[in-house]
Amino acid sequence: MPLDLKKKFGTILSHEQSLARSVAATVIRPKPLSVWEVLIPIIFILMFMKSRQERDVFVQNLMFTKKLALEAAFEMTRDERSTEQVMAPIEEQTKELVATTPDGIYSDQIRREQLKEIRLLIDHYCRLLKAEGADIQTLITGAYPTFTGYSRFLEQLGAAEAQVTAAAKQTLGAETDTRTLAKIETAVNGMRSREAQEIYASG
């Protein structure tokens, strides 16, 4: 069972990372090459590395709540722990982030909304970890037998993420990059919707 659980954990994590990378590729567009980047390879390499680093950081940010929730769900399923037991260290970790992040850009308001999202994700990941299946498609259909049920979860997740975004906008005020936030939301919702339709159409 532990080995099977680890495989499911890896499958779910890979799926979430793949979605995050796809969103990053959509939102962070490569800029046109300058004449110097074409003529001098080292400049191209350095610029490429910078671009890849930006995408990696972007992916890590998108994965923040997902990774915390998935690790908590794994502990819950493996050790038969309660939601409150696995949420306690997450609450402490995020509280510390609020206290140590400079300029107040990670506010307690953002944190509270993220904790709601994490609770929703923990329930979702527990469902996936307990479902039978060797790939993400069978885990999803095992956890949510109908397209309607899975679509309802995606709506709840989208609403929770929107509340986190709203809290971030309120915290950052005029410094908010609303254009990029809108691109992220559109990309994430579109990809999730298309994937759900493909999964249940083939079922």
mmCIF file of C-alpha atoms in Angstrom:
data_model
loop_
_atom_site.group_PDB
_atom_site.id
_atom_site.type_symbol
_atom_site.label_atom_id
_atom_site.label_comp_id
_atom_site.label_asym_id
_atom_site.label_seq_id
_atom_site.Cartn_x
_atom_site.Cartn_y
_atom_site.Cartn_z
ATOM 1 C CA MET A 1 0.000 0.000 0.000
ATOM 2 C CA PRO A 2 2.691 2.617 0.863
ATOM 3 C CA LEU A 3 4.440 1.979 -2.487
ATOM 4 C CA ASP A 4 1.136 2.286 -4.358
ATOM 5 C CA LEU A 5 0.395 5.482 -2.441
ATOM 6 C CA LYS A 6 3.797 6.919 -3.348
ATOM 7 C CA LYS A 7 3.171 6.176 -7.021
ATOM 8 C CA LYS A 8 -0.188 7.943 -6.862
ATOM 9 C CA PHE A 9 1.452 10.890 -5.089
ATOM 10 C CA GLY A 10 4.029 11.117 -7.888
ATOM 11 C CA THR A 11 1.350 10.851 -10.572
ATOM 12 C CA ILE A 12 -0.746 13.641 -9.031
ATOM 13 C CA LEU A 13 2.293 15.869 -8.447
ATOM 14 C CA SER A 14 3.484 15.395 -12.039
ATOM 15 C CA HIS A 15 0.027 16.265 -13.311
ATOM 16 C CA GLU A 16 -0.142 19.495 -11.306
ATOM 17 C CA GLN A 17 3.396 20.456 -12.347
ATOM 18 C CA SER A 18 2.574 19.784 -15.993
ATOM 19 C CA LEU A 19 -0.462 22.066 -15.782
ATOM 20 C CA ALA A 20 1.625 24.771 -14.068
ATOM 21 C CA ARG A 21 4.323 24.542 -16.760
ATOM 22 C CA SER A 22 1.691 24.794 -19.500
ATOM 23 C CA VAL A 23 0.255 27.906 -17.864
ATOM 24 C CA ALA A 24 3.766 29.358 -17.539
ATOM 25 C CA ALA A 25 4.433 28.733 -21.240
ATOM 26 C CA THR A 26 1.178 30.512 -22.092
ATOM 27 C CA VAL A 27 1.648 33.503 -19.799
ATOM 28 C CA ILE A 28 5.425 34.036 -20.130
ATOM 29 C CA ARG A 29 5.973 34.484 -23.849
ATOM 30 C CA PRO A 30 9.549 34.443 -25.190
ATOM 31 C CA LYS A 31 10.594 37.853 -26.484
ATOM 32 C CA PRO A 32 11.959 38.293 -30.034
ATOM 33 C CA LEU A 33 15.690 37.719 -30.343
ATOM 34 C CA SER A 34 17.895 40.779 -30.731
ATOM 35 C CA VAL A 35 20.669 40.897 -33.311
ATOM 36 C CA TRP A 36 23.250 40.553 -30.518
ATOM 37 C CA GLU A 37 21.641 37.383 -29.188
ATOM 38 C CA VAL A 38 21.869 35.881 -32.669
ATOM 39 C CA LEU A 39 25.462 36.965 -33.294
ATOM 40 C CA ILE A 40 26.865 36.253 -29.821
ATOM 41 C CA PRO A 41 25.795 32.812 -28.530
ATOM 42 C CA ILE A 42 26.710 33.443 -24.870
ATOM 43 C CA ILE A 43 24.177 36.296 -24.736
ATOM 44 C CA PHE A 44 21.486 33.998 -26.120
ATOM 45 C CA ILE A 45 22.383 31.326 -23.562
ATOM 46 C CA LEU A 46 22.278 33.799 -20.678
ATOM 47 C CA MET A 47 18.948 35.255 -21.823
ATOM 48 C CA PHE A 48 17.504 31.784 -22.310
ATOM 49 C CA MET A 49 18.590 30.787 -18.817
ATOM 50 C CA LYS A 50 16.974 33.916 -17.426
ATOM 51 C CA SER A 51 13.739 33.140 -19.262
ATOM 52 C CA ARG A 52 13.764 29.531 -18.051
ATOM 53 C CA GLN A 53 14.449 30.716 -14.505
ATOM 54 C CA GLU A 54 11.449 33.057 -14.711
ATOM 55 C CA ARG A 55 9.255 30.156 -15.784
ATOM 56 C CA ASP A 56 10.607 27.934 -13.010
ATOM 57 C CA VAL A 57 9.856 30.580 -10.370
ATOM 58 C CA PHE A 58 6.409 31.084 -11.904
ATOM 59 C CA VAL A 59 5.710 27.337 -11.690
ATOM 60 C CA GLN A 60 6.884 27.219 -8.059
ATOM 61 C CA ASN A 61 4.475 30.026 -7.209
ATOM 62 C CA LEU A 62 1.556 28.289 -8.917
ATOM 63 C CA MET A 63 2.450 25.071 -7.088
ATOM 64 C CA PHE A 64 2.698 26.644 -3.607
ATOM 65 C CA THR A 65 -0.768 25.730 -2.296
ATOM 66 C CA LYS A 66 -0.992 22.557 -4.396
ATOM 67 C CA LYS A 67 2.221 21.089 -3.009
ATOM 68 C CA LEU A 68 1.332 21.898 0.613
ATOM 69 C CA ALA A 69 -2.094 20.326 0.159
ATOM 70 C CA LEU A 70 -0.834 17.222 -1.642
ATOM 71 C CA GLU A 71 1.812 16.523 1.001
ATOM 72 C CA ALA A 72 -0.820 16.973 3.720
ATOM 73 C CA ALA A 73 -3.249 14.645 1.926
ATOM 74 C CA PHE A 74 -0.498 12.039 1.579
ATOM 75 C CA GLU A 75 0.157 12.183 5.338
ATOM 76 C CA MET A 76 -3.573 11.968 6.074
ATOM 77 C CA THR A 77 -4.031 8.918 3.860
ATOM 78 C CA ARG A 78 -0.854 7.138 4.932
ATOM 79 C CA ASP A 79 -1.045 7.810 8.667
ATOM 80 C CA GLU A 80 -4.835 8.146 9.072
ATOM 81 C CA ARG A 81 -4.477 11.676 10.432
ATOM 82 C CA SER A 82 -7.254 14.268 10.604
ATOM 83 C CA THR A 83 -7.517 17.408 8.501
ATOM 84 C CA GLU A 84 -6.824 19.558 11.551
ATOM 85 C CA GLN A 85 -3.681 17.584 12.375
ATOM 86 C CA VAL A 86 -2.162 18.113 8.918
ATOM 87 C CA MET A 87 -3.372 21.711 8.677
ATOM 88 C CA ALA A 88 -1.611 22.770 11.901
ATOM 89 C CA PRO A 89 1.952 22.866 10.460
ATOM 90 C CA ILE A 90 0.669 24.532 7.269
ATOM 91 C CA GLU A 91 -0.993 27.249 9.326
ATOM 92 C CA GLU A 92 2.228 27.785 11.270
ATOM 93 C CA GLN A 93 4.386 27.837 8.139
ATOM 94 C CA THR A 94 2.171 30.372 6.359
ATOM 95 C CA LYS A 95 1.889 32.487 9.518
ATOM 96 C CA GLU A 96 5.686 32.650 9.637
ATOM 97 C CA LEU A 97 5.751 33.673 5.967
ATOM 98 C CA VAL A 98 3.417 36.581 6.712
ATOM 99 C CA ALA A 99 5.740 37.720 9.519
ATOM 100 C CA THR A 100 8.960 37.386 7.508
ATOM 101 C CA THR A 101 7.972 38.450 3.970
ATOM 102 C CA PRO A 102 9.224 42.022 3.353
ATOM 103 C CA ASP A 103 6.974 44.992 2.527
ATOM 104 C CA GLY A 104 3.823 43.147 3.607
ATOM 105 C CA ILE A 105 3.306 41.675 0.121
ATOM 106 C CA TYR A 106 2.170 38.379 1.660
ATOM 107 C CA SER A 107 -0.679 39.527 3.866
ATOM 108 C CA ASP A 108 -2.742 37.627 6.414
ATOM 109 C CA GLN A 109 -5.727 38.194 4.124
ATOM 110 C CA ILE A 110 -3.986 36.276 1.318
ATOM 111 C CA ARG A 111 -2.965 33.604 3.808
ATOM 112 C CA ARG A 112 -6.522 33.078 5.071
ATOM 113 C CA GLU A 113 -7.861 32.625 1.550
ATOM 114 C CA GLN A 114 -5.024 30.251 0.673
ATOM 115 C CA LEU A 115 -5.806 28.132 3.735
ATOM 116 C CA LYS A 116 -9.393 27.750 2.457
ATOM 117 C CA GLU A 117 -8.038 26.682 -0.934
ATOM 118 C CA ILE A 118 -5.652 24.222 0.709
ATOM 119 C CA ARG A 119 -8.473 22.611 2.719
ATOM 120 C CA LEU A 120 -10.448 22.119 -0.506
ATOM 121 C CA LEU A 121 -7.399 20.660 -2.246
ATOM 122 C CA ILE A 122 -6.629 18.303 0.640
ATOM 123 C CA ASP A 123 -10.078 16.744 0.303
ATOM 124 C CA HIS A 124 -9.597 16.493 -3.475
ATOM 125 C CA TYR A 125 -6.157 14.901 -3.239
ATOM 126 C CA CYS A 126 -7.328 12.453 -0.566
ATOM 127 C CA ARG A 127 -10.039 11.339 -2.987
ATOM 128 C CA LEU A 128 -7.443 10.811 -5.723
ATOM 129 C CA LEU A 129 -5.035 8.972 -3.417
ATOM 130 C CA LYS A 130 -7.792 6.604 -2.300
ATOM 131 C CA ALA A 131 -9.067 5.951 -5.838
ATOM 132 C CA GLU A 132 -7.983 2.964 -7.919
ATOM 133 C CA GLY A 133 -5.891 3.732 -10.964
ATOM 134 C CA ALA A 134 -2.415 3.918 -12.446
ATOM 135 C CA ASP A 135 -2.706 7.275 -14.229
ATOM 136 C CA ILE A 136 -4.285 10.646 -13.531
ATOM 137 C CA GLN A 137 -7.290 9.966 -15.771
ATOM 138 C CA THR A 138 -8.338 6.810 -13.926
ATOM 139 C CA LEU A 139 -7.645 8.395 -10.538
ATOM 140 C CA ILE A 140 -9.893 11.341 -11.417
ATOM 141 C CA THR A 141 -12.727 9.181 -12.758
ATOM 142 C CA GLY A 142 -12.349 6.873 -9.762
ATOM 143 C CA ALA A 143 -12.654 9.811 -7.366
ATOM 144 C CA TYR A 144 -15.374 11.552 -9.408
ATOM 145 C CA PRO A 145 -17.470 8.994 -11.318
ATOM 146 C CA THR A 146 -19.379 11.672 -13.252
ATOM 147 C CA PHE A 147 -18.328 14.670 -15.313
ATOM 148 C CA THR A 148 -20.795 16.763 -13.308
ATOM 149 C CA GLY A 149 -19.170 15.847 -10.010
ATOM 150 C CA TYR A 150 -15.673 16.684 -11.225
ATOM 151 C CA SER A 151 -16.865 19.902 -12.868
ATOM 152 C CA ARG A 152 -18.415 20.947 -9.545
ATOM 153 C CA PHE A 153 -15.046 20.486 -7.845
ATOM 154 C CA LEU A 154 -13.276 22.518 -10.555
ATOM 155 C CA GLU A 155 -15.812 25.321 -10.071
ATOM 156 C CA GLN A 156 -15.200 25.297 -6.310
ATOM 157 C CA LEU A 157 -11.425 25.346 -6.873
ATOM 158 C CA GLY A 158 -11.696 28.183 -9.376
ATOM 159 C CA ALA A 159 -13.805 30.174 -6.909
ATOM 160 C CA ALA A 160 -11.288 29.550 -4.094
ATOM 161 C CA GLU A 161 -8.385 30.627 -6.312
ATOM 162 C CA ALA A 162 -10.336 33.735 -7.329
ATOM 163 C CA GLN A 163 -10.675 34.685 -3.665
ATOM 164 C CA VAL A 164 -6.897 34.342 -3.230
ATOM 165 C CA THR A 165 -6.414 36.574 -6.286
ATOM 166 C CA ALA A 166 -8.871 39.133 -4.913
ATOM 167 C CA ALA A 167 -6.970 39.209 -1.610
ATOM 168 C CA ALA A 168 -3.688 39.668 -3.496
ATOM 169 C CA LYS A 169 -5.165 42.555 -5.499
ATOM 170 C CA GLN A 170 -6.353 44.235 -2.323
ATOM 171 C CA THR A 171 -2.947 43.755 -0.678
ATOM 172 C CA LEU A 172 -0.885 45.002 -3.627
ATOM 173 C CA GLY A 173 -3.256 47.774 -4.692
ATOM 174 C CA ALA A 174 -1.947 49.784 -7.642
ATOM 175 C CA GLU A 175 1.093 47.494 -7.952
ATOM 176 C CA THR A 176 -1.114 44.568 -9.009
ATOM 177 C CA ASP A 177 -0.391 43.203 -12.477
ATOM 178 C CA THR A 178 -4.062 42.635 -13.315
ATOM 179 C CA ARG A 179 -3.292 41.769 -16.928
ATOM 180 C CA THR A 180 -1.060 38.838 -15.980
ATOM 181 C CA LEU A 181 -3.514 37.661 -13.301
ATOM 182 C CA ALA A 182 -6.301 37.620 -15.906
ATOM 183 C CA LYS A 183 -4.086 35.629 -18.297
ATOM 184 C CA ILE A 184 -3.310 33.088 -15.575
ATOM 185 C CA GLU A 185 -6.973 32.653 -14.642
ATOM 186 C CA THR A 186 -8.034 32.254 -18.284
ATOM 187 C CA ALA A 187 -5.239 29.777 -19.029
ATOM 188 C CA VAL A 188 -5.837 27.645 -15.914
ATOM 189 C CA ASN A 189 -9.615 27.480 -16.307
ATOM 190 C CA GLY A 190 -9.363 26.750 -20.028
ATOM 191 C CA MET A 191 -6.843 23.936 -19.592
ATOM 192 C CA ARG A 192 -8.779 22.334 -16.740
ATOM 193 C CA SER A 193 -12.032 22.486 -18.691
ATOM 194 C CA ARG A 194 -10.527 20.955 -21.835
ATOM 195 C CA GLU A 195 -8.809 18.215 -19.848
ATOM 196 C CA ALA A 196 -12.035 17.335 -17.992
ATOM 197 C CA GLN A 197 -13.952 17.070 -21.262
ATOM 198 C CA GLU A 198 -11.255 14.806 -22.742
ATOM 199 C CA ILE A 199 -11.147 12.555 -19.660
ATOM 200 C CA TYR A 200 -14.903 11.949 -19.495
ATOM 201 C CA ALA A 201 -15.387 11.798 -23.255
ATOM 202 C CA SER A 202 -12.994 8.854 -23.416
ATOM 203 C CA GLY A 203 -14.543 7.127 -20.397
#
